Coordinates of C-alpha atoms in Angstrom, one line a residue:
Chain A
M1 CA -28.0 92.3 -46.9
N2 CA -28.1 91.7 -50.6
P3 CA -28.3 88.1 -52.0
T4 CA -24.5 87.8 -52.4
E5 CA -23.8 89.1 -48.9
L6 CA -26.5 86.7 -47.5
D7 CA -25.0 83.9 -49.5
N8 CA -21.5 84.6 -48.1
A9 CA -22.8 84.9 -44.6
Y10 CA -24.7 81.6 -45.0
S11 CA -21.5 79.8 -46.2
H12 CA -19.5 81.2 -43.3
L13 CA -22.1 80.0 -40.9
C14 CA -22.1 76.5 -42.4
H15 CA -18.3 76.3 -42.4
T16 CA -18.2 77.5 -38.8
M17 CA -20.6 74.8 -37.7
T18 CA -18.7 72.2 -39.7
R19 CA -15.6 73.2 -37.8
L20 CA -17.2 73.1 -34.4
G21 CA -18.8 69.8 -35.0
E22 CA -22.4 68.6 -34.5
T23 CA -22.5 68.5 -30.7
D24 CA -21.0 72.0 -30.2
S25 CA -23.1 73.4 -33.0
Q26 CA -26.3 73.3 -30.9
L27 CA -24.8 75.6 -28.3
F28 CA -23.3 77.7 -31.1
L29 CA -26.7 78.2 -32.7
A30 CA -28.2 79.1 -29.3
R31 CA -25.6 81.7 -28.7
L32 CA -25.9 83.1 -32.2
A33 CA -29.7 83.3 -31.7
L34 CA -29.2 85.1 -28.4
L35 CA -26.8 87.7 -30.0
A36 CA -29.2 88.2 -32.9
M37 CA -32.1 88.6 -30.5
N38 CA -30.4 91.4 -28.7
R39 CA -30.5 93.3 -32.0
F40 CA -34.2 93.0 -32.4
E41 CA -36.3 96.2 -31.9
D42 CA -38.2 95.1 -28.8
A43 CA -39.7 92.1 -27.0
E44 CA -42.6 92.1 -29.3
D45 CA -40.3 91.8 -32.3
A46 CA -38.2 89.1 -30.6
K47 CA -41.4 87.1 -29.9
A48 CA -42.5 87.4 -33.5
W49 CA -39.2 86.1 -34.9
I50 CA -39.1 83.2 -32.3
D51 CA -42.6 82.2 -33.4
A52 CA -41.7 82.5 -37.1
A53 CA -38.7 80.3 -36.6
A54 CA -40.8 77.7 -34.7
A55 CA -43.6 77.5 -37.2
N56 CA -43.8 74.1 -38.9
V57 CA -40.3 73.2 -37.6
S58 CA -41.2 69.5 -37.2
S59 CA -43.4 69.0 -40.2
Chain B
M1 CA -39.5 38.5 -59.8
T2 CA -40.7 42.0 -60.5
S3 CA -40.4 43.1 -64.1
Y4 CA -39.2 46.7 -64.9
P5 CA -39.4 48.7 -68.2
E6 CA -36.9 47.5 -70.7
Y7 CA -33.7 49.4 -71.6
V8 CA -34.0 51.1 -74.9
P9 CA -31.3 52.9 -77.1
Y10 CA -30.8 56.7 -77.3
P11 CA -32.8 58.2 -80.2
F12 CA -29.4 58.8 -81.8
Q13 CA -27.3 56.7 -84.1
A14 CA -23.5 57.4 -83.7
E15 CA -21.4 56.9 -86.8
H16 CA -18.3 54.8 -86.2
H17 CA -15.0 56.0 -87.8
V18 CA -12.1 53.9 -88.9
A19 CA -8.5 54.5 -87.8
T20 CA -6.0 56.0 -90.1
H21 CA -2.2 55.6 -90.1
P22 CA -0.1 58.4 -91.6
V23 CA 3.2 57.9 -93.7
C24 CA 6.1 57.3 -91.3
T25 CA 9.8 56.9 -91.4
N26 CA 11.3 54.8 -88.6
G27 CA 7.9 55.1 -86.7
L28 CA 7.9 58.9 -86.8
E29 CA 5.3 60.6 -89.0
D30 CA 6.9 62.3 -92.0
H31 CA 4.8 65.4 -91.8
S32 CA 5.3 67.7 -88.8
H33 CA 2.3 69.6 -87.5
R34 CA 1.7 73.1 -86.3
V35 CA -1.1 72.2 -83.9
V36 CA -2.2 68.9 -82.5
I37 CA -5.3 68.7 -80.3
A38 CA -5.6 65.7 -78.0
G39 CA -9.2 64.9 -77.5
G40 CA -12.1 64.9 -80.0
G41 CA -14.8 66.2 -77.6
P42 CA -16.6 69.5 -77.5
V43 CA -13.5 71.5 -76.4
G44 CA -11.1 69.8 -78.9
F45 CA -13.6 70.3 -81.9
A46 CA -14.4 73.8 -80.9
T47 CA -10.6 74.7 -80.7
A48 CA -10.0 73.1 -84.1
L49 CA -12.9 75.1 -85.6
G50 CA -11.6 78.4 -83.9
L51 CA -8.2 77.8 -85.5
A52 CA -9.6 76.9 -88.9
K53 CA -11.7 80.0 -88.9
Q54 CA -8.3 81.9 -88.9
G55 CA -6.9 79.5 -91.6
V56 CA -4.8 77.5 -89.2
A57 CA -4.6 73.8 -89.7
S58 CA -4.8 71.2 -86.8
V59 CA -5.0 67.5 -86.3
V60 CA -7.4 66.1 -83.7
L61 CA -6.5 62.8 -81.9
E62 CA -9.5 60.9 -80.5
A63 CA -9.1 57.7 -78.7
D64 CA -12.6 56.4 -79.4
D65 CA -14.2 55.6 -82.8
S66 CA -17.2 57.9 -82.4
V67 CA -18.8 60.7 -80.5
C68 CA -19.5 60.1 -76.8
F69 CA -22.1 57.9 -75.3
G70 CA -24.2 58.3 -72.2
S71 CA -25.4 61.3 -70.2
R72 CA -22.9 64.0 -69.8
A73 CA -23.2 67.8 -70.6
I74 CA -26.8 68.8 -71.3
C75 CA -27.1 72.5 -70.9
V76 CA -25.6 75.0 -73.4
S77 CA -25.5 78.6 -72.2
R78 CA -26.3 81.8 -74.2
R79 CA -22.6 82.7 -74.1
S80 CA -21.7 79.3 -75.6
L81 CA -24.4 79.7 -78.2
E82 CA -22.9 83.0 -79.3
I83 CA -19.5 81.3 -79.6
L84 CA -20.9 78.3 -81.4
H85 CA -22.6 80.5 -83.9
R86 CA -19.4 82.3 -84.5
L87 CA -17.8 78.9 -85.2
G88 CA -20.3 78.3 -87.8
V89 CA -22.2 75.5 -86.1
G90 CA -24.9 77.5 -84.4
A91 CA -27.7 76.4 -86.8
G92 CA -27.3 72.8 -85.6
F93 CA -27.8 73.9 -82.0
D94 CA -30.8 76.0 -82.9
A95 CA -32.4 73.0 -84.8
V96 CA -31.9 70.5 -82.0
G97 CA -31.6 72.2 -78.7
L98 CA -34.6 72.7 -76.4
P99 CA -34.6 76.4 -75.2
W100 CA -35.6 77.2 -71.6
T101 CA -35.5 80.3 -69.4
G102 CA -36.1 79.3 -65.7
G103 CA -37.0 76.7 -63.2
R104 CA -38.8 75.7 -60.1
S105 CA -37.7 74.2 -56.8
F106 CA -39.9 72.2 -54.4
Y107 CA -39.5 71.2 -50.8
K108 CA -41.6 68.3 -49.5
G109 CA -43.9 68.8 -52.5
Q110 CA -44.3 72.6 -52.0
E111 CA -42.9 75.1 -54.4
V112 CA -40.2 77.3 -52.7
L113 CA -38.5 79.0 -55.6
R114 CA -39.3 80.1 -59.1
F115 CA -36.3 81.6 -60.9
E116 CA -35.9 83.2 -64.4
M117 CA -32.6 83.6 -66.1
P118 CA -31.9 87.1 -67.7
Q119 CA -34.2 87.3 -70.8
D120 CA -35.5 90.3 -72.7
D121 CA -36.6 91.4 -76.3
N122 CA -33.0 92.2 -77.2
Q123 CA -31.7 88.6 -77.0
Q124 CA -30.9 86.6 -80.1
F125 CA -30.5 83.3 -78.0
A126 CA -32.3 81.7 -75.1
P127 CA -30.5 81.9 -71.8
M128 CA -30.0 78.1 -72.0
V129 CA -30.8 75.2 -74.4
N130 CA -30.8 71.6 -73.5
M131 CA -29.0 69.2 -75.8
A132 CA -27.3 65.9 -75.1
Q133 CA -23.5 65.8 -75.4
Y134 CA -23.6 63.2 -78.2
S135 CA -25.7 65.7 -80.2
I136 CA -23.4 68.6 -79.2
E137 CA -20.4 66.6 -80.4
K138 CA -22.1 65.4 -83.6
T139 CA -23.0 69.0 -84.4
L140 CA -19.4 70.2 -83.8
L141 CA -18.1 67.3 -86.0
D142 CA -20.3 68.2 -88.9
G143 CA -18.7 71.7 -88.6
V144 CA -15.2 70.2 -88.4
Q145 CA -15.8 67.9 -91.4
A146 CA -16.8 71.0 -93.5
Y147 CA -13.2 72.1 -92.8
H148 CA -11.6 68.9 -93.9
H149 CA -8.9 70.8 -95.8
L150 CA -7.7 72.3 -92.5
I151 CA -8.8 69.8 -89.8
E152 CA -7.9 66.2 -89.8
V153 CA -9.6 63.9 -87.2
R154 CA -7.7 60.8 -86.4
W155 CA -10.1 58.3 -84.7
Q156 CA -9.1 55.4 -82.5
T157 CA -5.8 57.2 -81.9
A158 CA -4.8 57.2 -78.2
V159 CA -1.9 59.2 -76.9
T160 CA 0.5 56.8 -74.9
G161 CA 3.5 59.1 -74.4
I162 CA 4.6 62.7 -74.5
T163 CA 8.1 64.2 -74.8
R164 CA 8.7 67.9 -74.7
N165 CA 11.5 70.1 -76.0
E166 CA 12.0 73.7 -76.9
D167 CA 10.7 73.4 -80.4
G168 CA 7.6 71.5 -79.7
V169 CA 6.1 68.2 -78.5
R170 CA 6.6 64.6 -79.6
L171 CA 3.6 62.4 -79.0
A172 CA 3.5 58.6 -79.1
V173 CA 0.2 57.2 -80.2
K174 CA -1.4 53.8 -80.7
T175 CA -4.0 52.8 -83.2
P176 CA -5.5 49.5 -84.3
Q177 CA -3.2 49.8 -87.3
G178 CA -0.1 50.2 -85.1
A179 CA 1.7 52.7 -83.1
Y180 CA 3.7 55.8 -84.3
Q181 CA 5.1 59.0 -83.2
L182 CA 4.3 62.6 -84.3
H183 CA 5.8 66.0 -83.8
T184 CA 3.8 69.2 -83.2
D185 CA 4.8 72.8 -82.6
W186 CA 1.9 73.2 -80.2
L187 CA -0.3 70.7 -78.3
V188 CA -3.8 71.4 -77.0
A189 CA -4.6 69.0 -74.2
A190 CA -8.4 68.8 -74.4
D191 CA -8.5 65.1 -73.4
G192 CA -10.9 65.3 -70.7
G193 CA -11.1 64.7 -66.9
R194 CA -8.8 61.8 -67.0
S195 CA -6.3 63.5 -69.3
T196 CA -3.5 61.3 -70.5
I197 CA -1.4 64.4 -71.3
R198 CA -1.9 65.7 -67.8
E199 CA -0.9 62.4 -66.3
G200 CA 2.1 62.0 -68.7
M201 CA 3.4 65.4 -67.7
G202 CA 3.0 64.6 -64.0
L203 CA 0.6 67.3 -63.3
R204 CA -2.2 67.2 -60.7
L205 CA -5.5 68.9 -60.3
Q206 CA -6.0 70.6 -57.0
G207 CA -9.1 71.4 -55.0
T208 CA -11.9 69.6 -53.4
S209 CA -13.7 66.3 -54.2
Y210 CA -17.2 65.9 -52.7
E211 CA -18.4 62.7 -51.2
G212 CA -22.2 63.0 -52.0
R213 CA -23.1 60.9 -54.9
Y214 CA -25.8 61.3 -57.5
V215 CA -27.3 58.6 -59.6
I216 CA -28.0 59.9 -63.3
V217 CA -30.8 58.2 -65.2
D218 CA -31.8 59.0 -68.8
I219 CA -35.2 57.8 -69.7
L220 CA -37.3 57.9 -72.9
M221 CA -40.8 59.3 -72.3
K222 CA -43.3 61.4 -74.2
S223 CA -44.6 64.4 -72.2
P224 CA -45.8 67.8 -73.2
R225 CA -44.3 69.2 -70.0
P226 CA -42.1 72.2 -71.0
A227 CA -38.3 72.4 -70.6
E228 CA -37.3 73.9 -67.3
R229 CA -35.0 73.1 -64.4
L230 CA -36.9 71.1 -61.8
A231 CA -35.4 70.5 -58.3
Y232 CA -37.2 68.5 -55.7
F233 CA -35.7 68.6 -52.2
D234 CA -36.9 65.9 -49.8
P235 CA -39.7 64.9 -52.1
P236 CA -42.5 62.7 -50.9
C237 CA -41.5 60.1 -53.6
N238 CA -38.0 59.8 -52.2
P239 CA -37.8 61.3 -48.8
G240 CA -34.4 62.7 -47.7
S241 CA -33.1 62.8 -51.3
T242 CA -32.7 65.6 -53.8
V243 CA -33.9 65.1 -57.4
L244 CA -33.2 67.1 -60.6
V245 CA -35.2 66.8 -63.7
H246 CA -34.3 68.1 -67.2
K247 CA -36.1 67.7 -70.4
Q248 CA -33.9 67.0 -73.4
P249 CA -34.5 66.8 -77.2
G250 CA -35.9 63.5 -78.6
D251 CA -38.2 62.7 -75.6
V252 CA -35.2 62.0 -73.4
W253 CA -35.5 63.1 -69.8
R254 CA -32.5 63.3 -67.5
I255 CA -33.1 62.5 -63.9
D256 CA -30.4 63.1 -61.2
Y257 CA -31.0 62.0 -57.7
Q258 CA -28.9 62.1 -54.6
L259 CA -27.9 58.9 -52.8
R260 CA -28.6 58.9 -49.1
D261 CA -25.6 58.6 -46.7
G262 CA -24.4 55.0 -46.4
E263 CA -26.1 53.8 -49.6
D264 CA -23.8 51.6 -51.7
P265 CA -23.3 53.2 -55.1
E266 CA -22.8 50.0 -56.9
Q267 CA -26.1 48.6 -55.6
A268 CA -27.8 51.9 -56.2
I269 CA -27.5 51.7 -60.0
L270 CA -29.0 48.2 -60.2
P271 CA -32.5 48.1 -61.8
H272 CA -34.4 47.0 -58.6
Q273 CA -33.0 50.2 -57.0
V274 CA -33.4 52.6 -59.8
M275 CA -36.7 51.7 -61.6
P276 CA -39.0 52.1 -58.5
R277 CA -37.4 55.4 -57.6
V278 CA -37.9 56.7 -61.2
Q279 CA -41.5 55.4 -61.2
S280 CA -42.4 57.0 -57.8
L281 CA -40.8 60.4 -59.1
L282 CA -42.9 60.2 -62.3
D283 CA -46.1 59.4 -60.2
M284 CA -45.4 62.4 -58.0
M285 CA -45.0 64.6 -61.0
G286 CA -48.2 63.4 -62.4
E287 CA -46.5 61.9 -65.5
T288 CA -48.6 58.9 -66.7
A289 CA -47.0 58.0 -70.0
A290 CA -45.1 54.8 -70.5
W291 CA -41.3 55.2 -70.2
N292 CA -38.2 53.2 -70.7
P293 CA -34.7 53.5 -69.1
I294 CA -31.8 54.3 -71.5
W295 CA -28.8 54.8 -69.4
V296 CA -27.8 54.8 -65.7
G297 CA -24.5 56.2 -64.2
L298 CA -23.1 57.7 -61.1
Y299 CA -21.8 61.3 -60.5
K300 CA -19.5 62.7 -57.8
A301 CA -18.9 66.4 -57.7
N302 CA -15.3 67.7 -58.0
A303 CA -14.1 71.3 -57.8
L304 CA -10.5 70.9 -59.1
T305 CA -8.1 72.8 -61.4
L306 CA -4.5 73.0 -62.6
E307 CA -2.5 75.9 -61.3
R308 CA -1.7 77.0 -64.8
Y309 CA -3.1 76.1 -68.2
R310 CA 0.1 76.8 -70.2
H311 CA 3.1 74.6 -69.8
G312 CA 5.5 75.7 -72.5
R313 CA 4.0 74.5 -75.8
V314 CA 1.3 72.4 -74.1
L315 CA -2.1 74.2 -73.4
F316 CA -4.7 72.6 -71.3
A317 CA -8.4 73.2 -71.9
G318 CA -11.7 72.0 -70.7
D319 CA -12.0 69.1 -68.2
A320 CA -8.3 68.4 -68.7
A321 CA -7.6 71.7 -67.1
H322 CA -10.4 71.9 -64.6
L323 CA -13.3 69.9 -63.1
V324 CA -16.2 72.0 -62.2
P325 CA -19.4 70.6 -60.4
I326 CA -22.4 70.0 -62.6
F327 CA -24.6 72.1 -60.5
G328 CA -24.7 75.5 -62.3
V329 CA -23.8 73.9 -65.7
R330 CA -20.3 75.3 -65.9
G331 CA -18.4 72.3 -67.1
F332 CA -19.1 72.2 -70.8
N333 CA -19.8 75.9 -71.0
S334 CA -16.5 76.8 -69.5
G335 CA -14.8 74.5 -71.8
I336 CA -16.3 76.3 -74.7
D337 CA -15.0 79.6 -73.3
D338 CA -11.5 78.0 -73.0
A339 CA -11.6 77.0 -76.6
D340 CA -12.8 80.4 -77.7
N341 CA -10.1 82.2 -75.7
L342 CA -7.3 79.8 -76.7
S343 CA -8.0 79.5 -80.4
W344 CA -7.6 83.1 -81.4
K345 CA -4.5 83.5 -79.4
L346 CA -2.9 80.3 -80.6
G347 CA -3.9 81.3 -84.2
Q348 CA -2.2 84.7 -83.8
V349 CA 1.0 83.0 -82.5
V350 CA 1.1 80.3 -85.1
Q351 CA 0.7 82.8 -87.9
G352 CA 3.5 84.9 -86.4
R353 CA 1.3 87.9 -85.5
A354 CA 1.9 87.6 -81.8
A355 CA 4.7 86.5 -79.5
P356 CA 4.1 83.2 -77.7
A357 CA 3.8 85.2 -74.5
L358 CA 0.3 86.1 -75.6
L359 CA -0.5 82.5 -74.5
E360 CA 0.2 83.4 -71.0
T361 CA -2.9 85.5 -71.0
Y362 CA -4.9 82.4 -72.0
S363 CA -3.7 80.8 -68.8
S364 CA -4.2 83.8 -66.6
E365 CA -7.6 84.8 -67.9
R366 CA -9.0 81.3 -67.9
V367 CA -7.5 80.3 -64.5
A368 CA -9.2 83.4 -63.1
A369 CA -12.5 82.3 -64.8
T370 CA -12.2 78.9 -63.3
H371 CA -11.7 80.3 -59.9
E372 CA -15.0 82.2 -60.3
N373 CA -16.7 79.2 -61.8
L374 CA -15.5 77.1 -58.8
S375 CA -16.7 79.6 -56.3
Y376 CA -20.2 79.4 -57.7
G377 CA -20.0 75.7 -58.4
T378 CA -18.8 75.0 -54.9
K379 CA -21.7 76.9 -53.3
S380 CA -24.3 75.1 -55.6
T381 CA -22.7 71.7 -54.7
E382 CA -22.7 72.6 -50.9
F383 CA -26.5 73.1 -51.4
M384 CA -27.2 70.2 -53.7
A385 CA -24.9 67.6 -52.0
P386 CA -24.3 69.0 -48.5
P387 CA -20.8 68.0 -47.5
S388 CA -21.5 68.0 -43.7
F389 CA -24.3 67.9 -41.1
A390 CA -24.0 71.8 -40.9
F391 CA -24.8 72.3 -44.6
D392 CA -27.6 69.7 -44.4
L393 CA -29.1 71.3 -41.3
M394 CA -28.9 74.8 -42.7
R395 CA -30.4 73.7 -46.0
R396 CA -33.4 72.2 -44.1
A397 CA -33.7 75.6 -42.4
V398 CA -33.7 77.5 -45.6
L399 CA -36.1 75.3 -47.5
S400 CA -38.6 75.1 -44.6
L401 CA -38.6 78.9 -44.2
A402 CA -38.5 79.9 -47.9
V403 CA -42.2 79.8 -48.5
K404 CA -43.1 82.3 -45.8
H405 CA -39.8 84.3 -46.1
P406 CA -39.1 85.1 -49.7
E407 CA -35.9 87.0 -48.7
L408 CA -34.2 83.6 -48.2
R409 CA -35.1 82.2 -51.6
S410 CA -32.0 83.5 -53.3
L411 CA -30.1 80.8 -51.3
I412 CA -31.9 78.1 -53.3
N413 CA -31.1 79.7 -56.7
P414 CA -28.9 77.3 -58.7
R415 CA -26.4 80.1 -59.7
Q416 CA -26.5 79.1 -63.5
S417 CA -23.6 79.8 -65.7
A418 CA -23.2 83.5 -66.7
P419 CA -20.6 85.2 -68.9
I420 CA -17.3 85.9 -67.1
A421 CA -15.4 89.1 -67.3
Y422 CA -11.6 89.2 -67.6
G423 CA -11.4 92.2 -65.4
D424 CA -7.7 91.9 -64.5
S425 CA -6.5 90.9 -67.9
P426 CA -3.2 92.4 -69.1
L427 CA -4.8 92.7 -72.5
N428 CA -7.3 95.3 -71.2
G429 CA -6.4 98.7 -72.6
P430 CA -7.5 102.2 -71.7
D431 CA -10.9 103.1 -70.6
E432 CA -11.9 106.6 -71.2
W433 CA -15.7 106.1 -71.0
G434 CA -16.1 106.0 -67.2
T435 CA -18.2 103.4 -65.4
H436 CA -21.2 103.1 -67.7
G437 CA -21.6 100.1 -70.0
P438 CA -19.3 97.2 -70.6
R439 CA -15.8 97.8 -69.2
P440 CA -12.7 96.2 -70.7
G441 CA -12.7 92.5 -70.0
T442 CA -16.4 92.0 -70.2
V443 CA -18.6 90.5 -72.9
L444 CA -20.8 93.0 -74.9
P445 CA -24.5 93.0 -74.0
E446 CA -26.9 91.8 -76.8
C447 CA -28.7 94.3 -79.0
P448 CA -30.6 93.9 -82.3
L449 CA -29.1 96.2 -85.1
T450 CA -29.5 96.8 -88.7
Y451 CA -26.6 96.2 -91.1
V452 CA -26.7 98.7 -94.1
S453 CA -24.9 97.6 -97.1
T454 CA -25.0 97.8 -100.9
H455 CA -27.0 94.6 -100.8
G456 CA -29.7 96.1 -98.7
D457 CA -30.5 96.2 -95.0
H458 CA -30.2 93.1 -92.8
A459 CA -31.3 92.5 -89.2
V460 CA -28.2 91.6 -87.2
F461 CA -27.1 91.4 -83.6
L462 CA -24.3 92.9 -81.6
S463 CA -23.1 89.5 -80.6
D464 CA -22.6 88.6 -84.4
Q465 CA -19.9 91.2 -84.6
A466 CA -17.1 89.2 -82.9
G467 CA -14.9 86.7 -84.6
H468 CA -13.4 88.9 -87.2
G469 CA -10.1 89.8 -85.7
F470 CA -9.8 92.8 -83.6
K471 CA -12.6 95.1 -84.4
A472 CA -13.0 98.8 -83.6
F473 CA -16.6 100.2 -83.5
V474 CA -16.5 103.9 -84.3
F475 CA -19.6 105.7 -83.2
T476 CA -20.9 108.3 -85.7
A477 CA -24.0 110.3 -86.3
D478 CA -24.7 109.0 -89.8
G479 CA -22.3 106.1 -90.5
V480 CA -19.7 108.4 -92.2
L481 CA -16.2 107.5 -90.6
P482 CA -13.9 110.4 -89.5
Q483 CA -10.9 110.9 -91.7
A484 CA -8.6 109.3 -89.2
W485 CA -10.4 106.0 -89.6
C486 CA -10.6 106.0 -93.3
Q487 CA -6.9 105.5 -94.1
V488 CA -5.9 102.2 -95.5
G489 CA -2.4 100.7 -95.3
V490 CA -1.0 102.6 -92.4
D491 CA -0.7 99.8 -90.0
R492 CA 2.9 99.5 -88.8
A493 CA 4.4 96.6 -86.9
A494 CA 6.4 97.2 -83.8
D495 CA 10.0 98.2 -84.3
G496 CA 12.2 95.6 -85.7
A497 CA 9.9 92.7 -84.6
M498 CA 9.2 90.1 -87.3
I499 CA 5.5 90.3 -86.5
A500 CA 3.0 90.5 -89.3
H501 CA 0.1 92.9 -88.8
A502 CA -2.8 91.9 -86.7
A503 CA -5.9 92.7 -88.7
L504 CA -7.9 95.5 -87.3
A505 CA -11.4 95.6 -88.7
V506 CA -13.2 99.0 -88.5
Q507 CA -16.9 99.1 -88.1
A508 CA -18.8 102.4 -88.5
V509 CA -21.8 102.5 -86.1
S510 CA -24.5 104.9 -87.0
L511 CA -26.3 106.2 -83.9
G512 CA -28.8 108.1 -86.1
A513 CA -30.2 107.4 -89.5
P514 CA -27.4 106.5 -91.9
H515 CA -26.3 108.9 -94.6
P516 CA -27.6 107.7 -98.0
D517 CA -23.9 107.3 -99.2
A518 CA -22.8 105.4 -96.2
V519 CA -22.4 101.7 -96.7
D520 CA -21.3 98.7 -94.5
V521 CA -22.7 100.6 -91.5
L522 CA -24.1 99.1 -88.3
W523 CA -27.2 101.1 -87.6
D524 CA -28.5 101.4 -84.0
N525 CA -32.1 101.6 -85.4
T526 CA -33.6 100.8 -81.9
V527 CA -31.6 103.7 -80.4
Q528 CA -30.3 101.5 -77.5
L529 CA -26.5 101.7 -77.8
P530 CA -26.1 105.0 -76.0
H531 CA -27.8 103.4 -73.0
L532 CA -26.6 99.8 -73.3
L533 CA -22.9 100.6 -74.1
G534 CA -22.6 104.2 -72.8
A535 CA -21.6 104.9 -76.4
Q536 CA -21.2 108.6 -77.3
L537 CA -20.7 110.3 -80.7
G538 CA -17.1 110.2 -81.9
A539 CA -16.1 107.5 -79.4
V540 CA -14.2 104.2 -80.2
L541 CA -14.8 100.7 -78.7
L542 CA -12.4 97.9 -79.4
I543 CA -13.2 94.2 -79.0
R544 CA -11.0 91.2 -79.2
P545 CA -11.7 88.3 -81.6
D546 CA -13.6 86.5 -78.8
G547 CA -15.9 89.5 -78.3
H548 CA -14.6 90.7 -74.9
V549 CA -14.2 94.4 -74.7
M550 CA -10.5 95.5 -75.0
A551 CA -10.5 99.3 -74.8
R552 CA -12.7 102.4 -74.9
W553 CA -11.5 105.7 -76.2
R554 CA -13.4 109.0 -76.1
D555 CA -12.2 110.6 -79.3
A556 CA -11.9 108.9 -82.7
N557 CA -10.1 111.9 -84.1
V558 CA -7.3 111.6 -81.4
K559 CA -7.1 107.8 -81.4
S560 CA -6.8 107.1 -85.2
R561 CA -7.0 103.9 -86.8
A562 CA -3.2 103.9 -87.2
I563 CA -2.6 104.5 -83.5
V564 CA -5.0 101.8 -82.4
S565 CA -3.5 99.4 -85.0
A566 CA 0.0 100.1 -83.7
W567 CA -1.1 99.7 -80.1
I568 CA -2.6 96.2 -80.8
N569 CA 0.6 95.1 -82.6
Q570 CA 2.8 96.3 -79.9
L571 CA 0.7 94.5 -77.3
L572 CA 0.8 91.2 -79.3
A573 CA 4.5 91.5 -80.0
A574 CA 5.5 92.0 -76.3
N575 CA 7.3 89.3 -74.5
Q576 CA 5.1 90.0 -71.5
P577 CA 1.8 91.5 -72.6
T578 CA 0.8 94.3 -70.4
A579 CA -1.2 97.3 -71.3
I580 CA 0.9 99.4 -68.9
G581 CA 3.9 100.9 -70.6
V582 CA 2.4 100.5 -74.1
T583 CA 1.3 103.9 -75.4
P584 CA -2.2 103.5 -76.6

């Protein structure tokens, strides 16, 4: 994705979550992660992205 | 009781102007006007200057007795600088404005983005200069006063009523010296976000108002820190908030910070709330100099516009027509574009060179521009003042990932104002050049050139070339025009129309070294135009008075000066301007 496409996808994601509301957004994000994970190359790749997303998450 | 730094005045002394009262009979001004401009702000003054440059007189009505006060527009874009130079006031902006080219964003104290706006050796102007609106207005006013034979500014004159008819507009105004009415053929409503004209006509802005509020603080502080855009997300000094910092001329610093959810705006602007937050920000930035507050205000983002900017003989411009969020600095800059677009068209109509329908293209082009500005401004606002938990959560995700994942940093970029193309304009003519270079509707890129005249050679820029009517660039090898472009006095108005000739200026461009006998030639001495414009020998490029490209023809021998002139006149005379159906 180029920056404009990324930007548009980002906005669509934010608007979708706004529409679903805060409670349902948690499940929505989990489902999105699951669908995205299925597009990773292999288990190694999936693990690397999971670890990257988890890094410093609570700092 | 804690003591805080004392308030000090702006390093600027505004002149106060007295009200005037014209000669009236039965409460109606004896003299009737061709153009009245409601609002003596940047847009009103720029419109008056644009008209005066064409020899068209106007009266500017301003409710206050001086230029504005407080912190308002602060960033002047490169495109605005081009326009302001064309209006003859550029030197004032060069002298006062603080140029800058980029900025940095921080998350929890760590740098997450460094951006640069487009800048290269070809540029005449910085991508952005900072200048407070009171200085902007004063600089424009100086220019207006130099045209006192064509522009009359009536201070302390507030519009109280508007009546429209087919011939024009009648305005009721009040001044400290009494009320009166005046008639004008055309009214430009540049009277700001709370436009009295808009209200009086029962028109409403439509769009989105955002809830998130920002406190705006101007302080006086000496610091050698350079001018750049600084954004602090969730900074250690003010956790959970977003802070923007801009250096302005005269040691003024503008600080914008976001209020947290549930904070009372009225409380938030009190000294005991503001001063400690400013101090902790300056401590975090490592600024140790003494400082004083100058001004504190509140800001709430709006993304609103009128559906149309022409309503008969009333034309809306600037904040009266649209409110664009401050993030991305498109408010003032889009207003200057409005003034630039409107003034040449209104000038042509008032002088009988174009049918009033030309003004419909002011509305359609600038409404389209507003929609583009709003789409960027809305995205910036959604990032800077998240309108829901989702935007807030996703912003935290972006900011916390940006250091390790540079591919996400473009989402933090503030999407600063950039020139807008009128891609769908009915004024766009034929394009025989293909896809390379600036297509009809776009603004010309910048390029240094040499002007060869009998007075010697001068360094000039391509952006200097606009503002002299319609201008055709004819690309030659040595500055010698083909025969079809040398004829004089062959311009012909459209059949039967009582339309005077629109002036077509012809400019020979020399792609190689100019012939010794060639004069008044624009020489591409850095050999960049073939690449930048896609210009080829023998081709013609036509620009509008506002510098937007209008048409590109391949062969100057086929499209002669007479043919291009006739085409322009036909387009201007049309009741519904459209390039389709008009033979170019």
